[in-house]
Coordinates of C-alpha atoms and ligand atoms in Angstrom, one line a residue:
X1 CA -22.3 -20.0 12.2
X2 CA -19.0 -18.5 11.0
X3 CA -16.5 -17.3 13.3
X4 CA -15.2 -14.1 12.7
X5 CA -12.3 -12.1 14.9
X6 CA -13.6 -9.1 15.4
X7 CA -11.4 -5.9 17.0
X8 CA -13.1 -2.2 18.4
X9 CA -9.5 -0.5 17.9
X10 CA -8.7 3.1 19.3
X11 CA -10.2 6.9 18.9
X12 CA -13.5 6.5 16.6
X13 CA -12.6 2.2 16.6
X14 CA -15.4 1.2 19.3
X15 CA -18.2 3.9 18.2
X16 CA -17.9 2.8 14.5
X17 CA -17.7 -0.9 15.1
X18 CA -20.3 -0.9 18.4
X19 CA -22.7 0.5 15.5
X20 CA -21.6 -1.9 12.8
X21 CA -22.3 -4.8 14.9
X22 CA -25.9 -3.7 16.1
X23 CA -26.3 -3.5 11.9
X24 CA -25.1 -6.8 11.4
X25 CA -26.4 -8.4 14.5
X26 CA -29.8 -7.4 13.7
X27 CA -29.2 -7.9 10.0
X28 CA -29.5 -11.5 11.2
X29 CA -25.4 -12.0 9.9
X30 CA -24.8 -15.2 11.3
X31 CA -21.5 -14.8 12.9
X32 CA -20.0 -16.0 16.2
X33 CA -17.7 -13.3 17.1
X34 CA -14.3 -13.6 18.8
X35 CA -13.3 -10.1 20.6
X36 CA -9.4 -9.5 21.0
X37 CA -8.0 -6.0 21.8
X38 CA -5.0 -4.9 20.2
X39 CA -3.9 -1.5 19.7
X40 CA -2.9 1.3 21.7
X41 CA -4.0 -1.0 25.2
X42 CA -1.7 -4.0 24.3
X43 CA 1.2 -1.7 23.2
X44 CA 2.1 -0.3 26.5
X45 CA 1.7 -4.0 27.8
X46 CA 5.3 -4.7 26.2
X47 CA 4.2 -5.7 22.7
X48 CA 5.8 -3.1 19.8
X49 CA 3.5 -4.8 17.3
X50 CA 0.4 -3.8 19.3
X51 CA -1.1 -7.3 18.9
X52 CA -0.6 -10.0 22.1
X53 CA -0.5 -14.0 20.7
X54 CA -4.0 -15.0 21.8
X55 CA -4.9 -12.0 19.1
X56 CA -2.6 -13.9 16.8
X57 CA -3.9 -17.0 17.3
X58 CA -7.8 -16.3 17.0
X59 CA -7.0 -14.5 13.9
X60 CA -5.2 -17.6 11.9
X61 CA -7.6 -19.7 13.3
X62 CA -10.8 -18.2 12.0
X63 CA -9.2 -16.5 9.3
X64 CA -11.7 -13.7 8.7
X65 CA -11.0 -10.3 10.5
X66 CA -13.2 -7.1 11.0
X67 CA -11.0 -4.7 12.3
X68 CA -12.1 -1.1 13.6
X69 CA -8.6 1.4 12.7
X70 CA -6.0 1.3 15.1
X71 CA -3.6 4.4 16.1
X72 CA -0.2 3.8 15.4
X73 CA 2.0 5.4 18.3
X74 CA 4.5 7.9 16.7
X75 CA 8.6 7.1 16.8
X76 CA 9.2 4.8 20.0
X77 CA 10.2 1.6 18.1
X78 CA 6.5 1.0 17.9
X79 CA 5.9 -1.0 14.0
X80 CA 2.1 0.1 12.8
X81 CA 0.1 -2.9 13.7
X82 CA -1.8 -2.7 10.7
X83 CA 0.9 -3.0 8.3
X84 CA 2.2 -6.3 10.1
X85 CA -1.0 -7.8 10.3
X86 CA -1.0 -7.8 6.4
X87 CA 2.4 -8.6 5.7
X88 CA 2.3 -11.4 8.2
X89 CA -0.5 -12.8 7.8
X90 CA 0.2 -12.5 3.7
X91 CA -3.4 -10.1 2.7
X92 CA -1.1 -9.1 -0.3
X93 CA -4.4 -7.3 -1.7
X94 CA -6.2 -4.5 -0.6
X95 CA -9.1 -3.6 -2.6
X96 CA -10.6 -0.1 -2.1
X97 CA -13.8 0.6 -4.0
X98 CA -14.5 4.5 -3.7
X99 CA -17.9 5.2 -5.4
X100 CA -19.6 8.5 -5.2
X101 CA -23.7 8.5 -4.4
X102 CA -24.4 11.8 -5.9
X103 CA -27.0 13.3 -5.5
X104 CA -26.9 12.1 -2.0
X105 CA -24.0 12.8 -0.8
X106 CA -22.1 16.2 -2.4
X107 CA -19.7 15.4 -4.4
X108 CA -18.0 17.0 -7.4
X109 CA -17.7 13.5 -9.5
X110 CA -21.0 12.0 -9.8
X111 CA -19.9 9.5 -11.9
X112 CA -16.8 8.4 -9.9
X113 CA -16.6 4.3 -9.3
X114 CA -13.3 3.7 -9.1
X115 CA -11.5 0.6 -6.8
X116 CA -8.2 1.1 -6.1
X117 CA -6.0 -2.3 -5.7
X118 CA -3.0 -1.6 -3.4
X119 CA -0.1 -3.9 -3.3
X120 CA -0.1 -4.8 0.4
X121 CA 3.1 -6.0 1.5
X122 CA 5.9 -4.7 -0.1
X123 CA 7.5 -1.3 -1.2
X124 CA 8.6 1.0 1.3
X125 CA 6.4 -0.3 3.9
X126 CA 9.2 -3.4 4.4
X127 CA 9.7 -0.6 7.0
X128 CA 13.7 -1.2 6.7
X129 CA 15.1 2.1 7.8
X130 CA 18.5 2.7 8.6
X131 CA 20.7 6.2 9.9
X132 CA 23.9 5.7 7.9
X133 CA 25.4 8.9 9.1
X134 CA 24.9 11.8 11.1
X135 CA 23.4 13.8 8.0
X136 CA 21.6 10.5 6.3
X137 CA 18.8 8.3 6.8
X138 CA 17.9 5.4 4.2
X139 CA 14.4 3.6 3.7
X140 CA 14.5 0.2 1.4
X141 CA 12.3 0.4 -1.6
X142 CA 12.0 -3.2 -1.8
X143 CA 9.5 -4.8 -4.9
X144 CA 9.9 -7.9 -5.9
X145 CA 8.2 -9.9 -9.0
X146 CA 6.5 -12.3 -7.0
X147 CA 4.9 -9.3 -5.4
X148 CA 4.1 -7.8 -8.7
X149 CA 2.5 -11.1 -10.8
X150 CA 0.2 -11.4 -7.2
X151 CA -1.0 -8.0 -7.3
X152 CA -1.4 -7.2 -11.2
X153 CA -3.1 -10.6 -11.8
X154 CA -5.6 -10.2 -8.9
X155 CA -6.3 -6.7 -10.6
X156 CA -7.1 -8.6 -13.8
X157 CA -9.1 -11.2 -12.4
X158 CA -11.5 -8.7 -10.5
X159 CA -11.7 -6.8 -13.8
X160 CA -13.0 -9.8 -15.4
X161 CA -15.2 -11.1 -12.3
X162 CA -16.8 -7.6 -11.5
X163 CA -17.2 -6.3 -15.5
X164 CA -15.2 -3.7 -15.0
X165 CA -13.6 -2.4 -18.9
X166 CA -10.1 -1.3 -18.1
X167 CA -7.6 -2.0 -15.6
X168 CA -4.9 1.1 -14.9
X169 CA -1.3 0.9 -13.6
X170 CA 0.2 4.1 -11.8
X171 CA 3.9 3.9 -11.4
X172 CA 6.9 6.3 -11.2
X173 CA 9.7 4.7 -13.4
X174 CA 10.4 7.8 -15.1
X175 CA 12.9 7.6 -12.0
X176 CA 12.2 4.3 -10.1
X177 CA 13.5 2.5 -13.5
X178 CA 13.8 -0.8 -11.6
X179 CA 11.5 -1.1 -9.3
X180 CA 8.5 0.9 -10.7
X181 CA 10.1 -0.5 -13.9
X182 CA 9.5 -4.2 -12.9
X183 CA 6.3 -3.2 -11.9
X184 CA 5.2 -2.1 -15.0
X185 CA 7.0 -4.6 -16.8
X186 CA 4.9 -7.2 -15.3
X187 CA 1.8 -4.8 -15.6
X188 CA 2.4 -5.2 -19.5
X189 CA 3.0 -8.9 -19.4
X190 CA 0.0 -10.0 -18.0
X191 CA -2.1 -6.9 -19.4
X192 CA -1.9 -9.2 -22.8
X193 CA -3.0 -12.4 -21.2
X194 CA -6.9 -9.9 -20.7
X195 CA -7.4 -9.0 -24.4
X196 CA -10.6 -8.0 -23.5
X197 CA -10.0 -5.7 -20.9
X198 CA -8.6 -2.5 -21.5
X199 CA -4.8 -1.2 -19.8
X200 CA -3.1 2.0 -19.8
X201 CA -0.3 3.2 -17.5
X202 CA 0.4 6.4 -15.9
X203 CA 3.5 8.0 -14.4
X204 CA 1.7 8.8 -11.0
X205 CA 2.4 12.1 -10.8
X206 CA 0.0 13.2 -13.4
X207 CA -2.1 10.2 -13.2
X208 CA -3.2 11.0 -9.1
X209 CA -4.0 14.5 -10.5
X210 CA -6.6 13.4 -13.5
X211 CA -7.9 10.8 -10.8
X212 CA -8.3 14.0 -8.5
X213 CA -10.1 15.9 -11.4
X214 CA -11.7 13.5 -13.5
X215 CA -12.3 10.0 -11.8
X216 CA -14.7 8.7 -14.1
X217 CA -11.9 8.3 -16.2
X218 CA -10.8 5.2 -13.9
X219 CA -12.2 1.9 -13.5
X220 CA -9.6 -0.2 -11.8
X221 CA -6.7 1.2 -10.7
X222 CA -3.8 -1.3 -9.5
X223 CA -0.4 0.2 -7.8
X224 CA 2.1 -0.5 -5.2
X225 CA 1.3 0.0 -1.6
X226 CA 2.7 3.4 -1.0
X227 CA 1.4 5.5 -3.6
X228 CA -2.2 3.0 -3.3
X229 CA -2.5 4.2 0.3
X230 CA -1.9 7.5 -0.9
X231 CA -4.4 7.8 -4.0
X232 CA -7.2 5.3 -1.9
X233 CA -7.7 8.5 0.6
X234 CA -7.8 10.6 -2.3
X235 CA -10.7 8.7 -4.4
X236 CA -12.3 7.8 -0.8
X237 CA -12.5 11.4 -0.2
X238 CA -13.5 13.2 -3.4
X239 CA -16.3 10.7 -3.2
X240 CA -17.8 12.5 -0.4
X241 CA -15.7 11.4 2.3
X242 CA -12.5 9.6 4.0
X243 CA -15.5 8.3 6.2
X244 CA -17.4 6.2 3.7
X245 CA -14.9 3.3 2.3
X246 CA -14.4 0.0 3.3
X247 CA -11.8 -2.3 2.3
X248 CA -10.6 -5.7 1.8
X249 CA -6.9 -6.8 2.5
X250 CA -7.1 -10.8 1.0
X251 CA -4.7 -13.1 1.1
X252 CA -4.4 -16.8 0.0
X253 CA -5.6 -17.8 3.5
X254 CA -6.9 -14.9 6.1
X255 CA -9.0 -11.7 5.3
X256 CA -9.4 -8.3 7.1
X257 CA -11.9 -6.4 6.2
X258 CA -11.6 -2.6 7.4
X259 CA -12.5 0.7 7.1
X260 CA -9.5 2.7 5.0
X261 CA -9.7 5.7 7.2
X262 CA -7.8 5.9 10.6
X263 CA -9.1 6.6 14.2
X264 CA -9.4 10.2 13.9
X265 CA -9.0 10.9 17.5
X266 CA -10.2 14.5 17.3
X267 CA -13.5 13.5 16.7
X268 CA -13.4 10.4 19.1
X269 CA -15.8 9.7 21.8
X270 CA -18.1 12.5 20.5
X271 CA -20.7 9.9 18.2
X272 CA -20.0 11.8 14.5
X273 CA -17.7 9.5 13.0
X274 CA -20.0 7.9 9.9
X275 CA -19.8 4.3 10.4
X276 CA -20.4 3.9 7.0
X277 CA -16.5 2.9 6.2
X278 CA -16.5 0.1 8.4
X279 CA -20.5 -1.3 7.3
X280 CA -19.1 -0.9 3.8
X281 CA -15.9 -3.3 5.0
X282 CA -18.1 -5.1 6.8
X283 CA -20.7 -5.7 3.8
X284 CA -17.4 -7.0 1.9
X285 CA -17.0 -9.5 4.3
X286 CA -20.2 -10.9 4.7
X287 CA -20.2 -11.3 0.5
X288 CA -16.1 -13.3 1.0
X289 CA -18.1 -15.7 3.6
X290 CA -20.7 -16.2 1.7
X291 CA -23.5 -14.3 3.2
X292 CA -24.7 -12.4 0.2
X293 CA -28.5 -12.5 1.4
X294 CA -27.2 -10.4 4.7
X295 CA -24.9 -8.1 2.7
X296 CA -27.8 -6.9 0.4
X297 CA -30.1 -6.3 3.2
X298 CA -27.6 -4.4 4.6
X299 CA -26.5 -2.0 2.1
X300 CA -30.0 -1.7 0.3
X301 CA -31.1 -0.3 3.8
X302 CA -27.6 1.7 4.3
X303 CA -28.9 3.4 0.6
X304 CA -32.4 4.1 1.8
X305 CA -30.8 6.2 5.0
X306 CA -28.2 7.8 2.5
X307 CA -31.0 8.8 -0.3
X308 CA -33.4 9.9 3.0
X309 CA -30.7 12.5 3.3
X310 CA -30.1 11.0 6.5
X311 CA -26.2 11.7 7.2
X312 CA -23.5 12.2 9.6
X313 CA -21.7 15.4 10.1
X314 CA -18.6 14.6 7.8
X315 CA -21.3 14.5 4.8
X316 CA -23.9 16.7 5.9
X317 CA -24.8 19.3 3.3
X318 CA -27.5 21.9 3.8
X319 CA -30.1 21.6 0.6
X320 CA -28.9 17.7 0.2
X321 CA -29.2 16.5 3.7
X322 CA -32.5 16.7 5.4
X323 CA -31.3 15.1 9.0
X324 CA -28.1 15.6 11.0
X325 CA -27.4 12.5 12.6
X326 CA -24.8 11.0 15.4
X327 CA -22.9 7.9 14.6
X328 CA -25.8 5.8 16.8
X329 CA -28.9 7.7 15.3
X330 CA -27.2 6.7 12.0
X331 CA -27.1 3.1 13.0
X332 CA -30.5 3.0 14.1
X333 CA -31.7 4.8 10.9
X334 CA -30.0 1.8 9.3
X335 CA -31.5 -0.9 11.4
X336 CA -35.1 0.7 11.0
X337 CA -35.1 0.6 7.1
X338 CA -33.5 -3.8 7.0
X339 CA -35.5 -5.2 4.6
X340 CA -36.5 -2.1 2.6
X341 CA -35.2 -1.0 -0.8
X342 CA -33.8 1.9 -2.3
X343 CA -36.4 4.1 -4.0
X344 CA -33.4 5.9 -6.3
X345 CA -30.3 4.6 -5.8
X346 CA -29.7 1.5 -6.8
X347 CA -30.8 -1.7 -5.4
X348 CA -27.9 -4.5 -5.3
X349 CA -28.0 -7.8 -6.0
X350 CA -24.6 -9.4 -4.7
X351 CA -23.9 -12.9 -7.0
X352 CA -23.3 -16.1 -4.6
X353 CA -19.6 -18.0 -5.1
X354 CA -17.6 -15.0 -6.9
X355 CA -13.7 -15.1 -6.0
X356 CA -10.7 -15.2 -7.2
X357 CA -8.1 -17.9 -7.0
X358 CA -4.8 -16.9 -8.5
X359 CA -2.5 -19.4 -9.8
X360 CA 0.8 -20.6 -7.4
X361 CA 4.1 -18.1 -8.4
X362 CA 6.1 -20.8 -10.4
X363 CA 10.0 -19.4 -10.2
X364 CA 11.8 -19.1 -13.7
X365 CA 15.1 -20.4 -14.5
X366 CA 17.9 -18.3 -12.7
X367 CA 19.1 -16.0 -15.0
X368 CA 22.9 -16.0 -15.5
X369 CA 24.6 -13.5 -12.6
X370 CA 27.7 -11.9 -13.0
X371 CA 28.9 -9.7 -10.8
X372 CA 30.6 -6.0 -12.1
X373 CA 31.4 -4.3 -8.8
X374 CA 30.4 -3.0 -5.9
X375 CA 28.6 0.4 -4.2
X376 CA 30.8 1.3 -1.7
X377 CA 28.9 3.8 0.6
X378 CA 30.8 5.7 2.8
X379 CA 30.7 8.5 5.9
X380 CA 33.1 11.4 5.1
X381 CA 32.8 14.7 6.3
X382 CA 35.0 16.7 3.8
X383 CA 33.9 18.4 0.6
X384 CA 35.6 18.0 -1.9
X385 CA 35.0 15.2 -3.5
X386 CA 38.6 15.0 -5.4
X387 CA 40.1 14.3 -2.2
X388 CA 37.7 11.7 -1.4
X389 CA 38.5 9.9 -4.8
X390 CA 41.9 10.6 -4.1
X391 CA 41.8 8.2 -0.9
X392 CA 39.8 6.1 -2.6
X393 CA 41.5 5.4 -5.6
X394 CA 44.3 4.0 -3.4
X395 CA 41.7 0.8 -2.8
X396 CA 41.9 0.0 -6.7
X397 CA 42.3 -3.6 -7.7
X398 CA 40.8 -5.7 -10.3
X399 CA 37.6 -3.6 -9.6
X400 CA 37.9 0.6 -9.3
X401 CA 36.8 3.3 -8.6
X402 CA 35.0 5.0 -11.1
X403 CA 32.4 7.4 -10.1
X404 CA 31.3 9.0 -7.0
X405 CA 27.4 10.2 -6.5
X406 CA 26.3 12.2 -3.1
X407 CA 22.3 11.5 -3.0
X408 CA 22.4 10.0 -6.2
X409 CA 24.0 13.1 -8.4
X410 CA 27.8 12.7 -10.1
X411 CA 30.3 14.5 -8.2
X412 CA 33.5 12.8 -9.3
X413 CA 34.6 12.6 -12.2
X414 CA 33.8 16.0 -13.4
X415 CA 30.9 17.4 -10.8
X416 CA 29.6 20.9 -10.1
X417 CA 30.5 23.2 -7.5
X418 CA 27.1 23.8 -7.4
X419 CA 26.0 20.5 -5.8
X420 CA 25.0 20.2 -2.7
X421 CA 26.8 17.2 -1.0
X422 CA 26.2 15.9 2.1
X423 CA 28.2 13.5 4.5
X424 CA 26.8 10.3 2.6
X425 CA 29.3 9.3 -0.5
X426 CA 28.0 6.3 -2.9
X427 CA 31.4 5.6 -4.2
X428 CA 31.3 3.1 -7.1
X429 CA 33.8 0.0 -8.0
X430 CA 33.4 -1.3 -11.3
X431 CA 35.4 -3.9 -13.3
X432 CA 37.3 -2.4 -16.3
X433 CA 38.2 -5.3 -18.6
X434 CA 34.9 -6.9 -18.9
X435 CA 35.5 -9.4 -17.1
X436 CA 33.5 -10.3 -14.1
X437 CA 34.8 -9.3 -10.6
X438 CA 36.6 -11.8 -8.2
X439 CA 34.6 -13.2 -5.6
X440 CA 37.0 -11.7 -3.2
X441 CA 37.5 -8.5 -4.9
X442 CA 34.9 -6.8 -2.5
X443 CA 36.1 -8.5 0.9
X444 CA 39.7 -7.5 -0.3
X445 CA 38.4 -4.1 -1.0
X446 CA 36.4 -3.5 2.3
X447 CA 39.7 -4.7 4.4
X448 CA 41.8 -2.8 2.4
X449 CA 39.1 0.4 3.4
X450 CA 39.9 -0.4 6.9
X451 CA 43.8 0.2 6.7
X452 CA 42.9 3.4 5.2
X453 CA 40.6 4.3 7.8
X454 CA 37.6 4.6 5.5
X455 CA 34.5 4.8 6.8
X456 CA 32.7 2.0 5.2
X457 CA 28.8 2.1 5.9
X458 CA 27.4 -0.7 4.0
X459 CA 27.8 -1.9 0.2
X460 CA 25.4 -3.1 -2.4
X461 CA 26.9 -5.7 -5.2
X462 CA 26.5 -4.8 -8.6
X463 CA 24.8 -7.4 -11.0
X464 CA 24.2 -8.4 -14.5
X465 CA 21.3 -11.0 -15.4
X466 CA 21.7 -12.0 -18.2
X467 CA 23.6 -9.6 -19.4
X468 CA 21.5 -6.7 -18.0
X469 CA 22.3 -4.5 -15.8
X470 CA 20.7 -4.8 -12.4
X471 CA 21.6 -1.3 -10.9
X472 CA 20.7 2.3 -11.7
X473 CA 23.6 4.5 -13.1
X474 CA 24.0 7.7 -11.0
X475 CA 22.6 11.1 -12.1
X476 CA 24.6 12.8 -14.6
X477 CA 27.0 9.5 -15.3
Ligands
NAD501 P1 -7.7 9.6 9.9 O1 -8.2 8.9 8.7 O2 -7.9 9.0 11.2 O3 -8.4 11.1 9.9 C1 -8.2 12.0 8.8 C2 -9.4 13.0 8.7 O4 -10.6 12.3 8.4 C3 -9.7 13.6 10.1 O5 -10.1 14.9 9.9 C4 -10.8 12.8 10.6 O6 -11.6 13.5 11.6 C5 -11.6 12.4 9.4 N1 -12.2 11.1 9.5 C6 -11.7 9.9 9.4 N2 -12.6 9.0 9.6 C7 -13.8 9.6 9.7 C8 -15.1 9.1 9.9 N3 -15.4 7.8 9.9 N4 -16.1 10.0 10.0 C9 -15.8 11.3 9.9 N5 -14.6 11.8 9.7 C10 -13.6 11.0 9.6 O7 -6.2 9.9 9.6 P2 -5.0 10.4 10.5 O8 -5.5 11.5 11.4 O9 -3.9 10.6 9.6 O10 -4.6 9.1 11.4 C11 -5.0 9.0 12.8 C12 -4.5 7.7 13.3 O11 -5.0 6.6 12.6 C13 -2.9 7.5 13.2 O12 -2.4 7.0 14.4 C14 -2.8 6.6 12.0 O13 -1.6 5.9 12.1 C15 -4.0 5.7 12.2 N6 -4.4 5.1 10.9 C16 -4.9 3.8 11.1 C17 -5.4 3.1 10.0 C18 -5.9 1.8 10.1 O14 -6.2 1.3 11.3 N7 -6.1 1.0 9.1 C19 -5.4 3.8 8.7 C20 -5.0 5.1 8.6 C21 -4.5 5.7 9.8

């Protein structure tokens, strides 16, 4: 018996899992389950992540999670519980398979088969968020290359197990040049350790619009967690429906297997949600614990109900369907048809022991660090941005001032009356000679600022490794 955490979550949460259970339970899964409730209950009991410590602690201690989705509350302070249940508990991959069961279910990609591998714990989901000033509020994009070799290489290394041709990266560092750029940088380095499997790249502008229209094109797509969360509902969608993928979050320890859609309260406690999200997560899980003989049975006889034209009301399609069913009636088609086999689509036959171990992140060598000055952000309420470097060429010391950006754009030297500034002024320090700055040029700076009563926000050093520079110039510089 394996002991598996299992949560019902909010809105749809309880219908879908109550009827995922009943599958598996009478699949013959064997599984000891572990209830907990988190969620919208254990919020309002004083908890802002949503999830009280004997959750925590049944979690880490069986390690495997089936989790129904969860509504995040909106502003309060509250954090989404699902984000910190896979950045703390380390699930740094999410694996989305979206595949499309045409003629089944209406679709307009019949060949779609895409799985989508989301970064899971980084980007802008580190959920640092400051108000600076009364006009500006700042999110921290933060990547890091740890975060990248995990992700990429786990994209590689289901390529290879699953026989999948090509592996695709989706980035933006047309603009992001050092984040999305060390994301792709690493993308390239270890695309040439998998000769054998194909790898392209795609600014993800154009590249979420060709996976709209032409999916077949993609086999595995891997990206960071923002833009995966983004493009997963997309594929999941096209493919029929936001209601029929599961997904994976892994991590070197724990799993959590879910559905990748939310709790759609509108429809809740009306039985119409498809299930099918959640079996499919759940059908993943019984395949990481090793019950592939359970798994098939259960998504041969999840095929026979779909073929039947048996479907919920999110897929139902006059001339494809032939039976309108409720979330229950679906789950009891399912149940009726264990042990059958698909008559068109395919039958599967899941392999016993496939998984992927990645190897431990070995740290290079620090790179030599040399610091070249400092972004001095500042609150200032004028406009002209003359007078600003004015007052702020008055801090000038071995480091100075040598360009002012408002939202990223060149005011000073030389800006346009055109731009739009608001009260948020980067104002940047740079050494002149070459030479690297003082250790104390910045403190000396920032108490110099006070005398002058400028309104220091925060600051950001600016590095070279090894002789590169660490830090984006500003627009127009
Ligand atoms: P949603 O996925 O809940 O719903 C989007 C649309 O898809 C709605 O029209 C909904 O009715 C439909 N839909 C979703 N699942 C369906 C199903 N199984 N069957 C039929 N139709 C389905 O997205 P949302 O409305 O943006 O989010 C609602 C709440 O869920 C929010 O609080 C959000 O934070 C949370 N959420 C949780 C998770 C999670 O637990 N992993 C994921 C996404 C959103």
């Amino acid at each position: 018996m394996q002991k598996v955490t299992v949560a019902k979550g909010d809105g749809i949460g309880p219908e879908i899992m109550n009827c995922t259970l009943d599958i598996l339970n009478a699949a013959g899964a064997k599984i000891d389950w572990e209830e907990v409730e988190i969620g919208e209950k254990a919020y309002p009991a004083g908890n802002s992540s949503g999830i009280p410590e004997l959750a925590w602690e049944s979690i880490r201690k069986n390690k495997v999670f089936l989790k129904a989705p969860i509504t995040t509350p909106q502003g309060g302070g509250y954090k989404s519980l699902n984000v910190t249940l896979r950045k703390a508990l380390g699930l740094f991959a999410n694996i989305r398979p979206c595949k499309s069961f045409y003629p089944y279910v209406n679709t307009k990609h019949p060949k779609m088969d895409v799985v989508i591998i989301r970064e899971n714990e980084e980007d802008l989901y580190a959920g640092i968020e400051h108000q600076q000033t009364q006009e500006v509020i700042q999110c921290l994009k933060l990547i890091s290359r740890p975060g990248c070799e995990k992700i990429i290489r786990y994209a590689f290394e289901y390529a290879k197990l699953y026989n999948r041709k090509k592996v695709s990266c989706f980035v933006k560092d047309n603009i992001m040049k050092h984040t999305d750029g060390l994301f792709h940088q690493v993308f390239l380095e270890i695309a040439e350790e998998y000769p054998d499997i194909e790898a392209d790249s795609w600014i993800i502008d154009i590249g979420a619009a060709r996976l709209a229209d032409s999916p077949e094109m993609f086999e595995v797509v891997v990206t960071s967690n923002l833009y995966g969360d983004v493009l997963s509902d997309i594929a999941a969608q096209i493919s029929g429906s936001v209601g029929l993928a599961g997904s994976a979050n892994v991590g070197e320890s724990c799993a959590m297997f879910e559905a990748i859609h939310g709790s759609a309260p509108p429809i809740a406690g009306k039985n119409v949600a498809n299930p099918s999200g959640l079996l499919r997560a759940s059908i993943m899980m019984l395949n990481h614990i090793g019950q592939q003989e359970i798994a098939q049975k259960i998504k041969n006889a999840w095929s026979c109900a779909i073929e039947e034209g048996i479907h919920t009301e999110d897929i139902f399609k006059e001339g494809i369907s032939t039976k309108l069913v409720s979330t229950t009636e679906f789950g009891e088609a399912i149940i009726s048809r264990l042990g059958l086999s698909p008559k068109k689509l395919p039958s599967v036959q899941y392999q016993v022991g496939l998984k992927i171990d990645l190897p431990k992140y070995k740290r290079v060598p620090s790179p030599a660090k040399v610091l070249k000055g400092v972004d001095v952000f500042v609150d200032w309420k004028g406009s002209d941005p003359d007078s600003l470097a004015e007052k702020l060429q008055k801090l000038n010391s071995d480091i100075a001032l040598s360009m002012i950006t408002n939202r990223g754009v060149k005011v000073w030297p030389n800006g346009f009356d055109e731009t739009f500034c608001t009260d948020h002024w980067r104002c940047r320090y740079e050494v002149s000679n070459g030479k690297p700055a003082e250790n104390a040029s910045i403190p000396n700076l920032l108490q110099q600022a006070l005398k002058e009563n400028v309104d220091v926000i925060k600051t950001e050093n600016l590095y070279e490794f090894d002789g590169t520079r660490g830090y984006s110039l500003g627009l127009g510089q």
